[in-house]
């Protein structure tokens, strides 16, 4: 495959399910339903995994209840064909009497050309990854302003950029939606129409699509209380049959839970940490397997990203870790796309005022843009291939650990 058509990036997997969860026999899982599509993704080892998607999961995407799906609507196809978004971009228009408008990679990767193409093709609905959305609207603020429905997903949305987009486009009728879902739940499992007056710090992933159930589980077993952090489990027509020729992995991720009436329901363990609010909306906090231990504390990089992004001079941010084999520790790295007025001393005060010392990054890299994978997500491997900017500065107790700026 050419570089622009490579398979999706690797996914990390959460820990083994608790022993009280029942695992279905592999053969039974394979017989659960006929397979309509096979989307390949990768595991922690990089070995490709074929996700066996059912027709029912895709038919569910064409069912009213989460979007307007009028006959004759024009849908943009921006994604890599290996990306599971294709099941929305191609099949929903075909199933609802719409039109699929295919955009070349060169157009998608050039913000001003993409904006002009969307206007010229009179696109009504599209899906775009969060990383690509951030990059495009940073350069062309009114891109998507003539598209009726814009679904953004694949990674957590930056609340400040969502607010800014609405502010920059006050006359636009466009509604932005936060679309959430893994390939194992057929592209989209939850969706949230973001109101124009949104003023929160976190964008909700909303409620389940028709034919989909969302369960938040705390401590690996019990249903979480309102506001309590837990892992998101998905059930219903959205679920894939499993992984092609990987029965053990299928049994580990697709689990049975006993209902109160004694029956059983099959769920997919997403590995995503979420909480359900009193209004029933679900908020995604981050990945369970993105949690890292740094300076003796467990840290969720997404929380650090959100705090960094509250600084007005930071346009985009990505946080990850790299193992320092010489010291035997994990280093916390932050990559920032700065605005024109980002000052180190002022930014350092921002970190000090809002973060405990153990959450401060060891190093901060300033970059012109965050690189994207072929599927439009932040390319962590490309960021980590950058040369070391400078040696880490030693912490001076009782001051917080020093941050290296580049």
Coordinates of C-alpha atoms in Angstrom, one line a residue:
X1 CA 0.0 0.0 0.0
X2 CA 1.2 3.6 -0.6
X3 CA 1.8 5.6 2.6
X4 CA -1.5 7.4 2.4
X5 CA -3.4 4.1 2.3
X6 CA -1.9 2.3 5.3
X7 CA -4.0 0.5 7.9
X8 CA -5.0 2.4 11.1
X9 CA -2.5 3.0 13.9
X10 CA -2.1 0.4 16.7
X11 CA -4.6 0.3 19.5
X12 CA -3.5 -0.5 23.1
X13 CA -5.6 -3.0 25.0
X14 CA -6.9 -2.8 28.6
X15 CA -6.2 -5.4 31.3
X16 CA -7.8 -8.8 31.4
X17 CA -11.5 -8.8 32.4
X18 CA -12.4 -9.7 36.0
X19 CA -12.9 -13.4 36.6
X20 CA -16.6 -12.9 37.3
X21 CA -17.2 -11.9 33.8
X22 CA -18.2 -14.9 31.6
X23 CA -16.3 -15.6 28.5
X24 CA -18.2 -17.1 25.6
X25 CA -16.7 -20.1 23.8
X26 CA -14.8 -18.9 20.8
X27 CA -16.9 -20.9 18.4
X28 CA -20.1 -19.5 19.8
X29 CA -18.8 -16.0 19.2
X30 CA -17.9 -16.8 15.6
X31 CA -21.4 -18.2 15.0
X32 CA -23.1 -15.1 16.5
X33 CA -24.0 -13.4 13.2
X34 CA -22.9 -13.4 9.6
X35 CA -19.9 -11.1 8.8
X36 CA -20.5 -8.3 6.3
X37 CA -17.2 -6.5 6.3
X38 CA -13.6 -7.0 7.6
X39 CA -11.8 -3.9 8.8
X40 CA -8.2 -4.4 9.8
X41 CA -6.7 -2.6 12.8
X42 CA -3.6 -3.4 14.8
X43 CA -2.9 -4.6 18.4
X44 CA -0.2 -3.7 20.8
X45 CA 2.2 -6.0 19.0
X46 CA 1.5 -4.4 15.6
X47 CA 0.0 -7.6 14.3
X48 CA -3.0 -6.8 12.1
X49 CA -6.4 -7.8 13.5
X50 CA -9.4 -8.2 11.3
X51 CA -12.5 -6.9 13.0
X52 CA -15.6 -8.8 11.7
X53 CA -18.3 -6.2 11.3
X54 CA -21.9 -7.2 10.8
X55 CA -24.4 -5.8 8.3
X56 CA -26.6 -4.9 11.3
X57 CA -24.0 -2.5 12.7
X58 CA -23.8 -0.6 9.4
X59 CA -27.6 -0.5 8.9
X60 CA -27.9 1.0 12.3
X61 CA -25.8 4.0 11.1
X62 CA -28.5 4.8 8.5
X63 CA -31.3 4.8 11.0
X64 CA -32.7 8.2 12.1
X65 CA -32.3 9.3 15.7
X66 CA -28.8 10.8 15.9
X67 CA -28.5 12.8 12.7
X68 CA -30.7 14.2 10.0
X69 CA -30.6 11.7 7.2
X70 CA -32.7 13.2 4.4
X71 CA -33.0 11.6 1.0
X72 CA -30.7 13.3 -1.5
X73 CA -28.1 14.6 1.0
X74 CA -24.5 14.8 -0.1
X75 CA -21.9 13.1 2.1
X76 CA -18.1 13.8 1.9
X77 CA -15.8 10.8 1.8
X78 CA -12.5 12.2 3.3
X79 CA -11.1 9.0 5.0
X80 CA -8.6 6.4 4.1
X81 CA -10.5 3.4 2.7
X82 CA -8.9 1.2 5.3
X83 CA -10.4 3.4 8.0
X84 CA -13.8 2.2 9.4
X85 CA -15.3 5.7 8.8
X86 CA -15.8 4.4 5.3
X87 CA -18.9 2.4 6.6
X88 CA -20.5 5.8 7.4
X89 CA -19.2 7.8 4.5
X90 CA -20.1 5.3 1.8
X91 CA -22.9 3.2 3.1
X92 CA -25.1 5.8 4.8
X93 CA -25.7 7.8 1.6
X94 CA -26.2 4.6 -0.4
X95 CA -28.8 3.3 2.2
X96 CA -30.6 6.6 2.5
X97 CA -30.8 7.8 -1.1
X98 CA -27.9 10.2 -0.7
X99 CA -24.7 10.9 -2.7
X100 CA -21.1 10.0 -1.7
X101 CA -18.7 12.7 -2.8
X102 CA -15.1 11.4 -2.8
X103 CA -12.2 13.8 -2.1
X104 CA -8.6 13.0 -3.1
X105 CA -6.0 12.8 -0.4
X106 CA -4.2 15.9 -1.7
X107 CA -7.4 17.9 -1.3
X108 CA -8.1 16.7 2.2
X109 CA -4.5 17.5 3.3
X110 CA -4.7 21.1 1.9
X111 CA -7.1 23.2 4.1
X112 CA -7.9 26.0 1.7
X113 CA -8.4 23.6 -1.2
X114 CA -10.6 21.4 1.0
X115 CA -12.7 24.4 2.1
X116 CA -13.3 25.4 -1.5
X117 CA -14.1 21.8 -2.5
X118 CA -16.7 21.4 0.2
X119 CA -18.4 24.6 -1.0
X120 CA -18.2 23.6 -4.7
X121 CA -19.6 20.1 -4.1
X122 CA -22.3 21.4 -1.8
X123 CA -21.6 18.8 0.9
X124 CA -24.3 18.5 3.6
X125 CA -22.7 16.0 6.0
X126 CA -19.2 14.8 6.7
X127 CA -17.0 13.1 9.3
X128 CA -13.5 14.3 10.1
X129 CA -11.0 13.2 12.7
X130 CA -10.4 15.5 15.6
X131 CA -6.7 16.0 14.7
X132 CA -7.6 16.9 11.1
X133 CA -10.4 19.2 12.2
X134 CA -8.0 21.0 14.5
X135 CA -5.4 21.4 11.8
X136 CA -7.8 22.6 9.1
X137 CA -9.7 25.2 11.2
X138 CA -6.5 26.6 12.6
X139 CA -5.6 27.6 9.1
X140 CA -9.0 28.2 7.5
X141 CA -11.4 29.2 10.4
X142 CA -14.5 29.1 8.2
X143 CA -13.9 25.7 6.7
X144 CA -17.0 23.5 7.2
X145 CA -19.2 26.7 7.7
X146 CA -21.4 25.7 4.8
X147 CA -21.7 22.0 5.7
X148 CA -24.9 21.3 7.6
X149 CA -23.6 18.5 9.9
X150 CA -20.0 17.9 10.8
X151 CA -19.1 14.9 12.8
X152 CA -15.8 15.1 14.6
X153 CA -14.2 12.1 16.4
X154 CA -11.4 9.6 16.6
X155 CA -9.7 11.5 19.5
X156 CA -10.9 13.8 22.2
X157 CA -12.2 17.2 21.0
X158 CA -10.5 20.4 22.2
X159 CA -13.3 22.3 23.9
X160 CA -11.7 25.7 23.3
X161 CA -11.4 25.0 19.5
X162 CA -15.0 24.0 19.3
X163 CA -16.1 27.3 21.1
X164 CA -13.8 29.3 18.8
X165 CA -15.2 27.7 15.7
X166 CA -18.7 28.6 16.6
X167 CA -17.5 32.1 17.6
X168 CA -15.7 32.5 14.2
X169 CA -18.7 31.4 12.3
X170 CA -21.7 33.1 13.9
X171 CA -23.9 33.1 10.8
X172 CA -23.2 29.5 9.9
X173 CA -26.1 27.0 10.3
X174 CA -23.6 24.1 10.8
X175 CA -24.0 21.9 13.8
X176 CA -20.9 20.2 15.1
X177 CA -21.3 16.7 16.5
X178 CA -18.9 14.7 18.8
X179 CA -19.0 11.2 17.3
X180 CA -17.5 8.4 19.3
X181 CA -17.0 4.8 18.6
X182 CA -14.4 2.0 18.0
X183 CA -14.2 -0.2 15.0
X184 CA -15.5 -3.1 17.2
X185 CA -18.8 -1.2 17.6
X186 CA -19.1 -0.3 13.9
X187 CA -17.6 3.2 13.6
X188 CA -20.1 5.3 15.8
X189 CA -21.6 4.2 19.1
X190 CA -22.4 7.5 20.7
X191 CA -23.0 11.0 19.3
X192 CA -23.5 14.4 20.8
X193 CA -24.8 17.5 18.9
X194 CA -22.7 20.3 20.4
X195 CA -24.9 23.4 21.0
X196 CA -23.8 26.8 19.6
X197 CA -23.7 28.2 23.2
X198 CA -21.4 25.5 24.4
X199 CA -19.1 26.9 27.1
X200 CA -17.8 23.8 28.9
X201 CA -14.2 22.5 29.4
X202 CA -15.0 19.0 28.1
X203 CA -17.1 18.0 25.1
X204 CA -19.5 15.2 25.9
X205 CA -19.6 12.1 23.7
X206 CA -23.3 12.1 24.3
X207 CA -25.7 9.2 24.2
X208 CA -25.8 5.9 22.4
X209 CA -27.1 5.6 18.8
X210 CA -30.2 3.6 18.1
X211 CA -29.7 -0.1 18.6
X212 CA -26.7 0.6 20.9
X213 CA -26.3 0.3 24.6
X214 CA -23.6 2.0 26.7
X215 CA -22.7 0.8 30.2
X216 CA -20.2 2.4 32.6
X217 CA -18.5 -0.1 34.8
X218 CA -16.5 0.8 37.9
X219 CA -13.9 -1.4 39.6
X220 CA -14.1 -3.7 36.6
X221 CA -17.5 -5.1 37.6
X222 CA -20.3 -3.0 39.1
X223 CA -22.3 -0.3 37.3
X224 CA -20.8 3.1 38.1
X225 CA -22.7 5.7 40.0
X226 CA -23.5 9.0 38.4
X227 CA -20.3 11.0 38.0
X228 CA -18.1 8.0 38.9
X229 CA -15.2 7.1 36.7
X230 CA -15.4 3.7 35.0
X231 CA -14.8 1.8 31.8
X232 CA -17.2 2.1 28.9
X233 CA -18.8 -1.1 27.7
X234 CA -20.9 -1.3 24.5
X235 CA -23.6 -3.7 23.5
X236 CA -26.4 -4.1 20.9
X237 CA -26.5 -4.3 17.1
X238 CA -23.3 -2.2 16.8
X239 CA -21.0 -5.0 18.1
X240 CA -18.7 -6.9 15.7
X241 CA -18.6 -10.7 15.7
X242 CA -15.0 -10.6 16.9
X243 CA -11.5 -10.7 15.5
X244 CA -10.8 -12.9 12.5
X245 CA -8.9 -16.1 13.6
X246 CA -8.1 -14.7 17.0
X247 CA -10.5 -16.5 19.4
X248 CA -8.5 -15.7 22.6
X249 CA -8.4 -12.0 21.8
X250 CA -12.1 -12.0 20.9
X251 CA -13.0 -13.7 24.2
X252 CA -10.9 -11.2 26.1
X253 CA -12.5 -8.1 24.6
X254 CA -16.1 -9.3 23.9
X255 CA -17.5 -10.5 27.2
X256 CA -20.8 -11.6 28.7
X257 CA -22.4 -10.0 31.7
X258 CA -25.2 -11.4 33.7
X259 CA -28.3 -9.2 33.8
X260 CA -30.5 -8.7 36.9
X261 CA -33.1 -11.0 35.3
X262 CA -30.5 -13.8 35.0
X263 CA -30.0 -13.4 31.3
X264 CA -26.7 -12.5 29.6
X265 CA -25.7 -9.6 27.4
X266 CA -22.6 -9.5 25.2
X267 CA -20.5 -6.4 25.6
X268 CA -17.3 -5.0 24.1
X269 CA -14.8 -3.6 26.5
X270 CA -13.6 -0.3 25.0
X271 CA -10.8 0.4 27.4
X272 CA -12.0 4.1 27.6
X273 CA -12.5 5.8 30.9
X274 CA -15.7 7.8 31.1
X275 CA -18.3 9.2 33.5
X276 CA -22.0 9.6 33.1
X277 CA -23.5 12.9 34.2
X278 CA -26.8 13.6 35.9
X279 CA -28.2 14.6 32.5
X280 CA -27.4 11.2 31.1
X281 CA -24.6 12.5 28.9
X282 CA -21.3 10.5 28.9
X283 CA -18.0 12.3 29.1
X284 CA -14.8 10.6 28.0
X285 CA -11.8 11.1 30.2
X286 CA -9.2 9.1 28.4
X287 CA -7.8 5.7 27.7
X288 CA -7.3 3.2 30.5
X289 CA -4.2 1.9 28.6
X290 CA -2.9 5.5 28.1
X291 CA -2.4 5.8 31.8
X292 CA 1.3 5.8 32.7
X293 CA 3.3 5.8 35.9
X294 CA 5.6 8.8 36.1
X295 CA 7.5 9.8 39.2
X296 CA 5.6 7.2 41.1
X297 CA 2.2 8.5 40.2
X298 CA -0.4 7.3 37.7
X299 CA -1.1 10.0 35.1
X300 CA -3.7 10.2 32.3
X301 CA -2.0 12.2 29.5
X302 CA -5.4 13.5 28.3
X303 CA -5.8 15.4 31.6
X304 CA -2.5 17.1 31.1
X305 CA -3.4 18.0 27.5
X306 CA -6.6 19.6 28.7
X307 CA -4.9 21.8 31.2
X308 CA -2.2 22.8 28.7
X309 CA -4.9 23.8 26.2
X310 CA -6.5 26.2 28.7
X311 CA -3.5 28.5 28.1
X312 CA -4.7 31.0 25.4
X313 CA -1.4 31.0 23.6
X314 CA -1.4 27.2 22.9
X315 CA -3.3 26.2 19.8
X316 CA -2.8 22.4 20.0
X317 CA -1.1 19.9 22.4
X318 CA -0.3 16.3 22.6
X319 CA 1.2 14.5 25.6
X320 CA 2.9 11.1 25.6
X321 CA 5.7 9.3 27.4
X322 CA 9.1 7.9 26.3
X323 CA 11.1 5.4 28.4
X324 CA 14.6 6.7 29.4
X325 CA 16.4 3.4 29.5
X326 CA 19.5 4.9 31.1
X327 CA 17.6 6.2 34.1
X328 CA 14.9 3.5 34.0
X329 CA 12.0 6.0 34.2
X330 CA 9.2 7.2 32.0
X331 CA 9.6 10.8 30.7
X332 CA 6.5 12.9 30.2
X333 CA 6.7 14.7 26.9
X334 CA 4.4 17.6 25.7
X335 CA 4.3 18.7 22.1
X336 CA 2.8 22.2 21.6
X337 CA 1.7 24.1 18.6
X338 CA 2.1 27.6 20.0
X339 CA 0.4 30.9 19.2
X340 CA 2.4 34.0 18.5
X341 CA 2.6 35.1 22.1
X342 CA 3.6 32.0 24.0
X343 CA 6.1 33.0 26.7
X344 CA 8.1 30.4 28.6
X345 CA 8.0 32.1 32.0
X346 CA 4.3 32.8 31.8
X347 CA 3.5 29.3 30.5
X348 CA 5.7 27.8 33.3
X349 CA 3.6 29.7 35.9
X350 CA 0.4 28.4 34.2
X351 CA 1.7 24.8 34.7
X352 CA 2.8 25.5 38.3
X353 CA -0.6 27.1 39.2
X354 CA -2.8 24.3 37.8
X355 CA -0.8 21.0 38.2
X356 CA 0.7 19.0 41.0
X357 CA 4.5 18.7 40.6
X358 CA 4.4 15.1 39.4
X359 CA 2.3 16.0 36.4
X360 CA 4.7 18.6 35.0
X361 CA 6.3 17.5 31.7
X362 CA 10.0 16.6 31.7
X363 CA 10.3 18.2 28.2
X364 CA 8.2 20.5 26.1
X365 CA 8.7 20.5 22.3
X366 CA 7.4 23.4 20.2
X367 CA 6.3 22.2 16.8
X368 CA 4.7 23.9 13.8
X369 CA 2.0 21.3 13.6
X370 CA 1.1 17.9 15.0
X371 CA 1.8 15.2 12.3
X372 CA -1.1 13.1 11.3
X373 CA -1.3 9.4 10.3
X374 CA -2.9 8.3 7.1
X375 CA -6.2 8.1 9.0
X376 CA -6.0 11.7 10.3
X377 CA -5.0 10.9 13.9
X378 CA -2.0 12.4 15.8
X379 CA 1.1 10.4 14.7
X380 CA 2.8 9.7 18.0
X381 CA 5.6 7.7 16.4
X382 CA 6.5 10.6 14.2
X383 CA 6.7 12.9 17.2
X384 CA 8.9 10.5 19.1
X385 CA 11.3 10.2 16.1
X386 CA 12.3 13.8 16.7
X387 CA 15.8 14.4 18.0
X388 CA 16.2 15.1 21.7
X389 CA 16.0 18.9 22.1
X390 CA 18.1 19.2 25.2
X391 CA 19.2 17.2 28.2
X392 CA 16.7 17.2 31.1
X393 CA 17.3 19.7 33.8
X394 CA 17.6 18.2 37.3
X395 CA 14.8 18.9 39.8
X396 CA 15.7 21.0 42.7
X397 CA 13.6 20.0 45.7
X398 CA 11.4 21.4 47.1
X399 CA 10.8 23.2 43.8
X400 CA 8.7 21.3 41.2
X401 CA 10.5 19.1 38.7
X402 CA 12.1 21.3 36.0
X403 CA 10.7 21.4 32.5
X404 CA 12.9 21.5 29.4
X405 CA 11.7 23.9 26.8
X406 CA 12.5 23.7 23.1

